[in-house]
Short mmCIF file of C-alpha atoms in Angstrom, two decimals:
data_model
loop_
_atom_site.label_atom_id
_atom_site.label_comp_id
_atom_site.label_asym_id
_atom_site.label_seq_id
_atom_site.Cartn_x
_atom_site.Cartn_y
_atom_site.Cartn_z
CA ASN L 1 0.55 18.88 -8.81
CA ALA L 2 2.98 15.99 -9.34
CA GLY L 3 2.70 14.20 -5.95
CA VAL L 4 4.93 11.10 -5.96
CA THR L 5 6.87 10.50 -9.17
CA GLN L 6 8.62 7.22 -9.95
CA THR L 7 11.01 6.49 -12.80
CA PRO L 8 11.34 4.37 -14.83
CA LYS L 9 7.85 2.96 -15.30
CA PHE L 10 9.14 -0.19 -16.95
CA ARG L 11 12.56 -1.85 -17.01
CA ILE L 12 13.99 -5.19 -18.04
CA LEU L 13 17.24 -6.23 -16.38
CA LYS L 14 19.56 -9.16 -16.87
CA ILE L 15 20.57 -11.26 -13.88
CA GLY L 16 23.44 -9.61 -12.05
CA GLN L 17 22.86 -6.12 -13.41
CA SER L 18 22.24 -3.21 -11.10
CA MET L 19 19.88 -0.28 -11.30
CA THR L 20 18.25 2.47 -9.29
CA LEU L 21 14.54 3.19 -9.11
CA GLN L 22 14.01 6.88 -8.58
CA CYS L 23 11.30 8.37 -6.37
CA THR L 24 10.60 12.06 -5.84
CA GLN L 25 7.80 13.74 -3.93
CA ASP L 26 6.90 17.43 -3.94
CA MET L 27 4.60 17.47 -0.91
CA ASN L 28 7.33 18.06 1.69
CA HIS L 29 6.46 14.78 3.37
CA ASN L 30 8.78 13.46 6.04
CA TYR L 31 7.94 9.79 5.61
CA MET L 32 8.79 7.83 2.47
CA TYR L 33 8.44 4.13 1.68
CA TRP L 34 9.28 1.51 -0.91
CA TYR L 35 6.91 -1.40 -1.41
CA ARG L 36 6.90 -4.30 -3.83
CA GLN L 37 3.83 -6.12 -5.05
CA ASP L 38 4.07 -9.62 -6.46
CA PRO L 39 1.16 -11.18 -8.41
CA GLY L 40 -1.71 -12.14 -6.09
CA MET L 41 0.11 -10.74 -3.09
CA GLY L 42 -0.22 -7.66 -0.98
CA LEU L 43 2.32 -4.90 -0.81
CA LYS L 44 5.46 -5.77 1.12
CA LEU L 45 7.53 -3.01 2.71
CA ILE L 46 11.16 -2.99 1.55
CA TYR L 47 12.57 0.12 3.25
CA TYR L 48 11.22 3.27 4.77
CA SER L 49 12.51 6.64 5.93
CA VAL L 50 11.14 9.01 8.55
CA GLY L 51 13.24 11.94 7.40
CA ALA L 52 16.35 12.98 5.53
CA GLY L 53 19.35 10.95 6.63
CA ILE L 54 17.25 8.26 8.34
CA THR L 55 16.35 4.92 6.78
CA ASP L 56 15.20 1.60 8.17
CA LYS L 57 14.47 -1.91 6.94
CA GLY L 58 11.00 -3.20 6.31
CA GLU L 59 9.75 -6.75 5.82
CA VAL L 60 11.78 -7.68 2.71
CA PRO L 61 14.99 -5.58 2.55
CA ASN L 62 17.43 -8.23 1.25
CA GLY L 63 18.94 -7.36 -2.11
CA TYR L 64 18.06 -3.67 -1.89
CA ASN L 65 19.60 -0.46 -0.59
CA VAL L 66 18.21 3.03 -0.09
CA SER L 67 19.41 6.49 0.78
CA ARG L 68 17.61 9.67 1.82
CA SER L 69 19.87 12.66 1.34
CA THR L 70 16.99 15.11 0.79
CA THR L 71 13.37 15.31 1.89
CA GLU L 72 12.20 14.98 -1.71
CA ASP L 73 14.16 11.96 -2.98
CA PHE L 74 14.22 8.33 -1.90
CA PRO L 75 15.99 6.13 -4.49
CA LEU L 76 15.94 2.33 -4.29
CA ARG L 77 19.08 0.51 -5.46
CA LEU L 78 19.24 -3.07 -6.70
CA GLU L 79 22.87 -4.17 -6.76
CA LEU L 80 22.77 -7.67 -8.23
CA ALA L 81 19.42 -8.25 -9.88
CA ALA L 82 17.84 -11.68 -9.40
CA PRO L 83 14.69 -13.19 -10.95
CA SER L 84 13.07 -13.08 -7.47
CA GLN L 85 13.15 -9.28 -7.74
CA THR L 86 10.76 -9.29 -10.66
CA SER L 87 7.88 -7.28 -9.27
CA VAL L 88 6.00 -4.01 -9.34
CA TYR L 89 7.61 -1.43 -7.07
CA PHE L 90 5.68 1.39 -5.44
CA CYS L 91 7.10 4.40 -3.73
CA ALA L 92 4.92 6.24 -1.22
CA SER L 93 5.16 9.25 1.04
CA SER L 94 3.19 10.63 3.96
CA TYR L 95 3.20 13.77 6.07
CA TRP L 96 2.81 11.74 9.18
CA ALA L 97 2.65 8.04 9.89
CA GLY L 98 -0.81 7.78 8.39
CA GLU L 99 -2.26 8.20 4.92
CA LEU L 100 0.22 7.14 2.25
CA PHE L 101 0.38 8.76 -1.16
CA PHE L 102 1.62 6.31 -3.78
CA GLY L 103 3.38 6.73 -7.07
CA GLU L 104 2.16 4.95 -10.20
CA GLY L 105 4.59 2.08 -9.82
CA SER L 106 7.66 0.74 -11.63
CA ARG L 107 7.40 -2.67 -13.27
CA LEU L 108 10.72 -4.50 -13.16
CA THR L 109 11.48 -7.77 -14.92
CA VAL L 110 14.72 -9.65 -14.30
CA LEU L 111 15.63 -12.25 -16.92
CA ASP J 1 3.63 -14.76 7.74
CA GLN J 2 0.69 -12.68 6.58
CA GLN J 3 -0.37 -10.44 9.45
CA VAL J 4 -3.21 -8.87 7.49
CA LYS J 5 -5.50 -11.19 5.56
CA GLN J 6 -8.18 -10.62 2.98
CA ASN J 7 -9.64 -14.05 2.42
CA SER J 8 -11.90 -13.15 -0.50
CA PRO J 9 -9.83 -12.58 -3.65
CA SER J 10 -12.89 -11.31 -5.53
CA LEU J 11 -16.41 -10.00 -5.04
CA SER J 12 -19.18 -9.18 -7.52
CA VAL J 13 -22.07 -6.90 -6.59
CA GLN J 14 -24.97 -5.37 -8.50
CA GLU J 15 -24.95 -1.62 -8.95
CA GLY J 16 -26.88 0.09 -6.16
CA ARG J 17 -26.40 -2.74 -3.67
CA ILE J 18 -24.03 -2.88 -0.74
CA SER J 19 -20.45 -4.12 -1.12
CA ILE J 20 -18.83 -5.55 1.99
CA LEU J 21 -15.11 -6.21 1.95
CA ASN J 22 -13.53 -8.00 4.88
CA CYS J 23 -10.11 -7.97 6.47
CA ASP J 24 -8.64 -9.89 9.40
CA TYR J 25 -5.42 -9.25 11.29
CA THR J 26 -3.37 -11.28 13.72
CA ASN J 27 -1.25 -8.70 15.53
CA SER J 28 -3.02 -7.27 18.59
CA MET J 29 -0.56 -4.34 18.59
CA PHE J 30 -2.10 -2.92 15.42
CA ASP J 31 -3.96 0.27 16.27
CA TYR J 32 -4.46 2.08 12.97
CA PHE J 33 -6.14 0.69 9.88
CA LEU J 34 -6.57 2.00 6.37
CA TRP J 35 -8.32 1.00 3.16
CA TYR J 36 -6.84 1.68 -0.25
CA LYS J 37 -8.32 1.38 -3.71
CA LYS J 38 -6.25 0.43 -6.72
CA TYR J 39 -7.02 0.63 -10.43
CA PRO J 40 -4.88 -1.29 -12.94
CA ALA J 41 -1.56 0.36 -13.81
CA GLU J 42 -2.00 2.94 -11.07
CA GLY J 43 -0.74 3.27 -7.52
CA PRO J 44 -3.11 2.64 -4.60
CA THR J 45 -5.13 5.63 -3.42
CA PHE J 46 -6.27 6.20 0.14
CA LEU J 47 -9.97 5.68 0.87
CA ILE J 48 -10.67 5.73 4.57
CA SER J 49 -9.00 4.98 7.89
CA ILE J 50 -9.91 4.10 11.45
CA SER J 51 -8.00 4.11 14.71
CA SER J 52 -8.47 1.53 17.41
CA ILE J 53 -10.23 4.00 19.69
CA LYS J 54 -13.20 3.93 17.33
CA ASP J 55 -15.37 1.14 16.02
CA LYS J 56 -16.81 2.98 13.03
CA ASN J 57 -15.79 5.70 10.63
CA GLU J 58 -17.86 7.08 7.75
CA ASP J 59 -16.97 9.07 4.69
CA GLY J 60 -19.77 9.47 2.21
CA ARG J 61 -20.63 6.10 0.69
CA PHE J 62 -17.76 4.40 2.54
CA THR J 63 -17.92 3.11 6.10
CA VAL J 64 -15.26 1.13 7.91
CA PHE J 65 -16.14 -1.00 10.92
CA LEU J 66 -13.58 -2.29 13.41
CA ASN J 67 -14.13 -5.21 15.77
CA LYS J 68 -11.03 -5.30 17.95
CA SER J 69 -11.99 -8.39 19.90
CA ALA J 70 -12.38 -10.35 16.68
CA LYS J 71 -9.40 -8.62 15.03
CA HIS J 72 -11.63 -7.90 12.07
CA LEU J 73 -12.48 -4.88 9.99
CA SER J 74 -14.81 -4.40 7.09
CA LEU J 75 -15.43 -1.79 4.44
CA HIS J 76 -19.01 -1.11 3.39
CA ILE J 77 -19.77 0.71 0.15
CA VAL J 78 -23.36 1.87 -0.23
CA PRO J 79 -24.63 2.24 -2.86
CA SER J 80 -22.06 0.49 -5.05
CA GLN J 81 -21.28 2.13 -8.39
CA PRO J 82 -19.53 0.74 -11.48
CA GLY J 83 -16.66 3.19 -10.86
CA ASP J 84 -16.01 1.40 -7.57
CA SER J 85 -14.73 -1.62 -9.51
CA ALA J 86 -11.12 -1.94 -8.40
CA VAL J 87 -8.84 -3.89 -6.07
CA TYR J 88 -9.22 -2.92 -2.42
CA PHE J 89 -6.41 -3.37 0.08
CA CYS J 90 -6.62 -3.08 3.81
CA ALA J 91 -3.54 -2.09 5.77
CA ALA J 92 -2.62 -2.00 9.44
CA SER J 93 0.05 -0.42 11.58
CA GLY J 94 1.12 -0.66 15.19
CA ASN J 95 4.03 1.76 15.37
CA GLY J 96 2.99 4.25 12.72
CA ASN J 97 6.06 3.54 10.63
CA GLN J 98 5.38 0.16 9.09
CA PHE J 99 2.13 -0.62 7.34
CA TYR J 100 1.20 -4.23 6.62
CA PHE J 101 -1.05 -4.80 3.65
CA GLY J 102 -3.51 -7.56 2.86
CA THR J 103 -3.50 -9.37 -0.49
CA GLY J 104 -6.44 -7.40 -1.84
CA THR J 105 -10.02 -8.05 -2.93
CA SER J 106 -11.04 -7.38 -6.51
CA LEU J 107 -14.48 -5.77 -6.53
CA THR J 108 -16.63 -5.83 -9.65
CA VAL J 109 -19.80 -3.75 -9.64
CA ILE J 110 -22.17 -4.97 -12.31
CA PRO J 111 -24.30 -2.27 -13.99
#
């Protein structure tokens, strides 16, 4: 009963490095999302997908890329890490555009 | 531009009493609202939702009220229990694809 699985849970990056946050769901959900949460702030939508092969920008997409080649996977790519990308990242999925199921989060620090 | 606002960062309530968490929104196109609960180091978990065709929805100890004219919703927890201590986020959507989250209210239930 895995639900939404995110890896890694913690990562420290140097400025300019790149990395991919992995997200997998086993609930056969069509919708998947990436959010970031900064201290004292709400969750901001980075990108979302309504199905395999379809992605769209959210509120704060700059500096990130996504792909959705399968229903299960929705990786988030940071190409040139910047200190402003230090945050906690949450992946979520939903069967329809309603209740979101979240992963446990990935804490990223860029130094 | 915060479209969903939770103006109380924190709330303390005695065990057994009612907890009332408030949320305001600015976008009149929002028609679906959700409340999430978040424990430290975990992802948010869905609590309860309401669509704009209703003004109240109940689920056990949790009731959400929606006042569309005031663009305001509230979450009532009765009776409050120590296990309810967490951060509560409200979220809103107008197109079913993008959910906008508030900044959260940290609830402490005192035994």
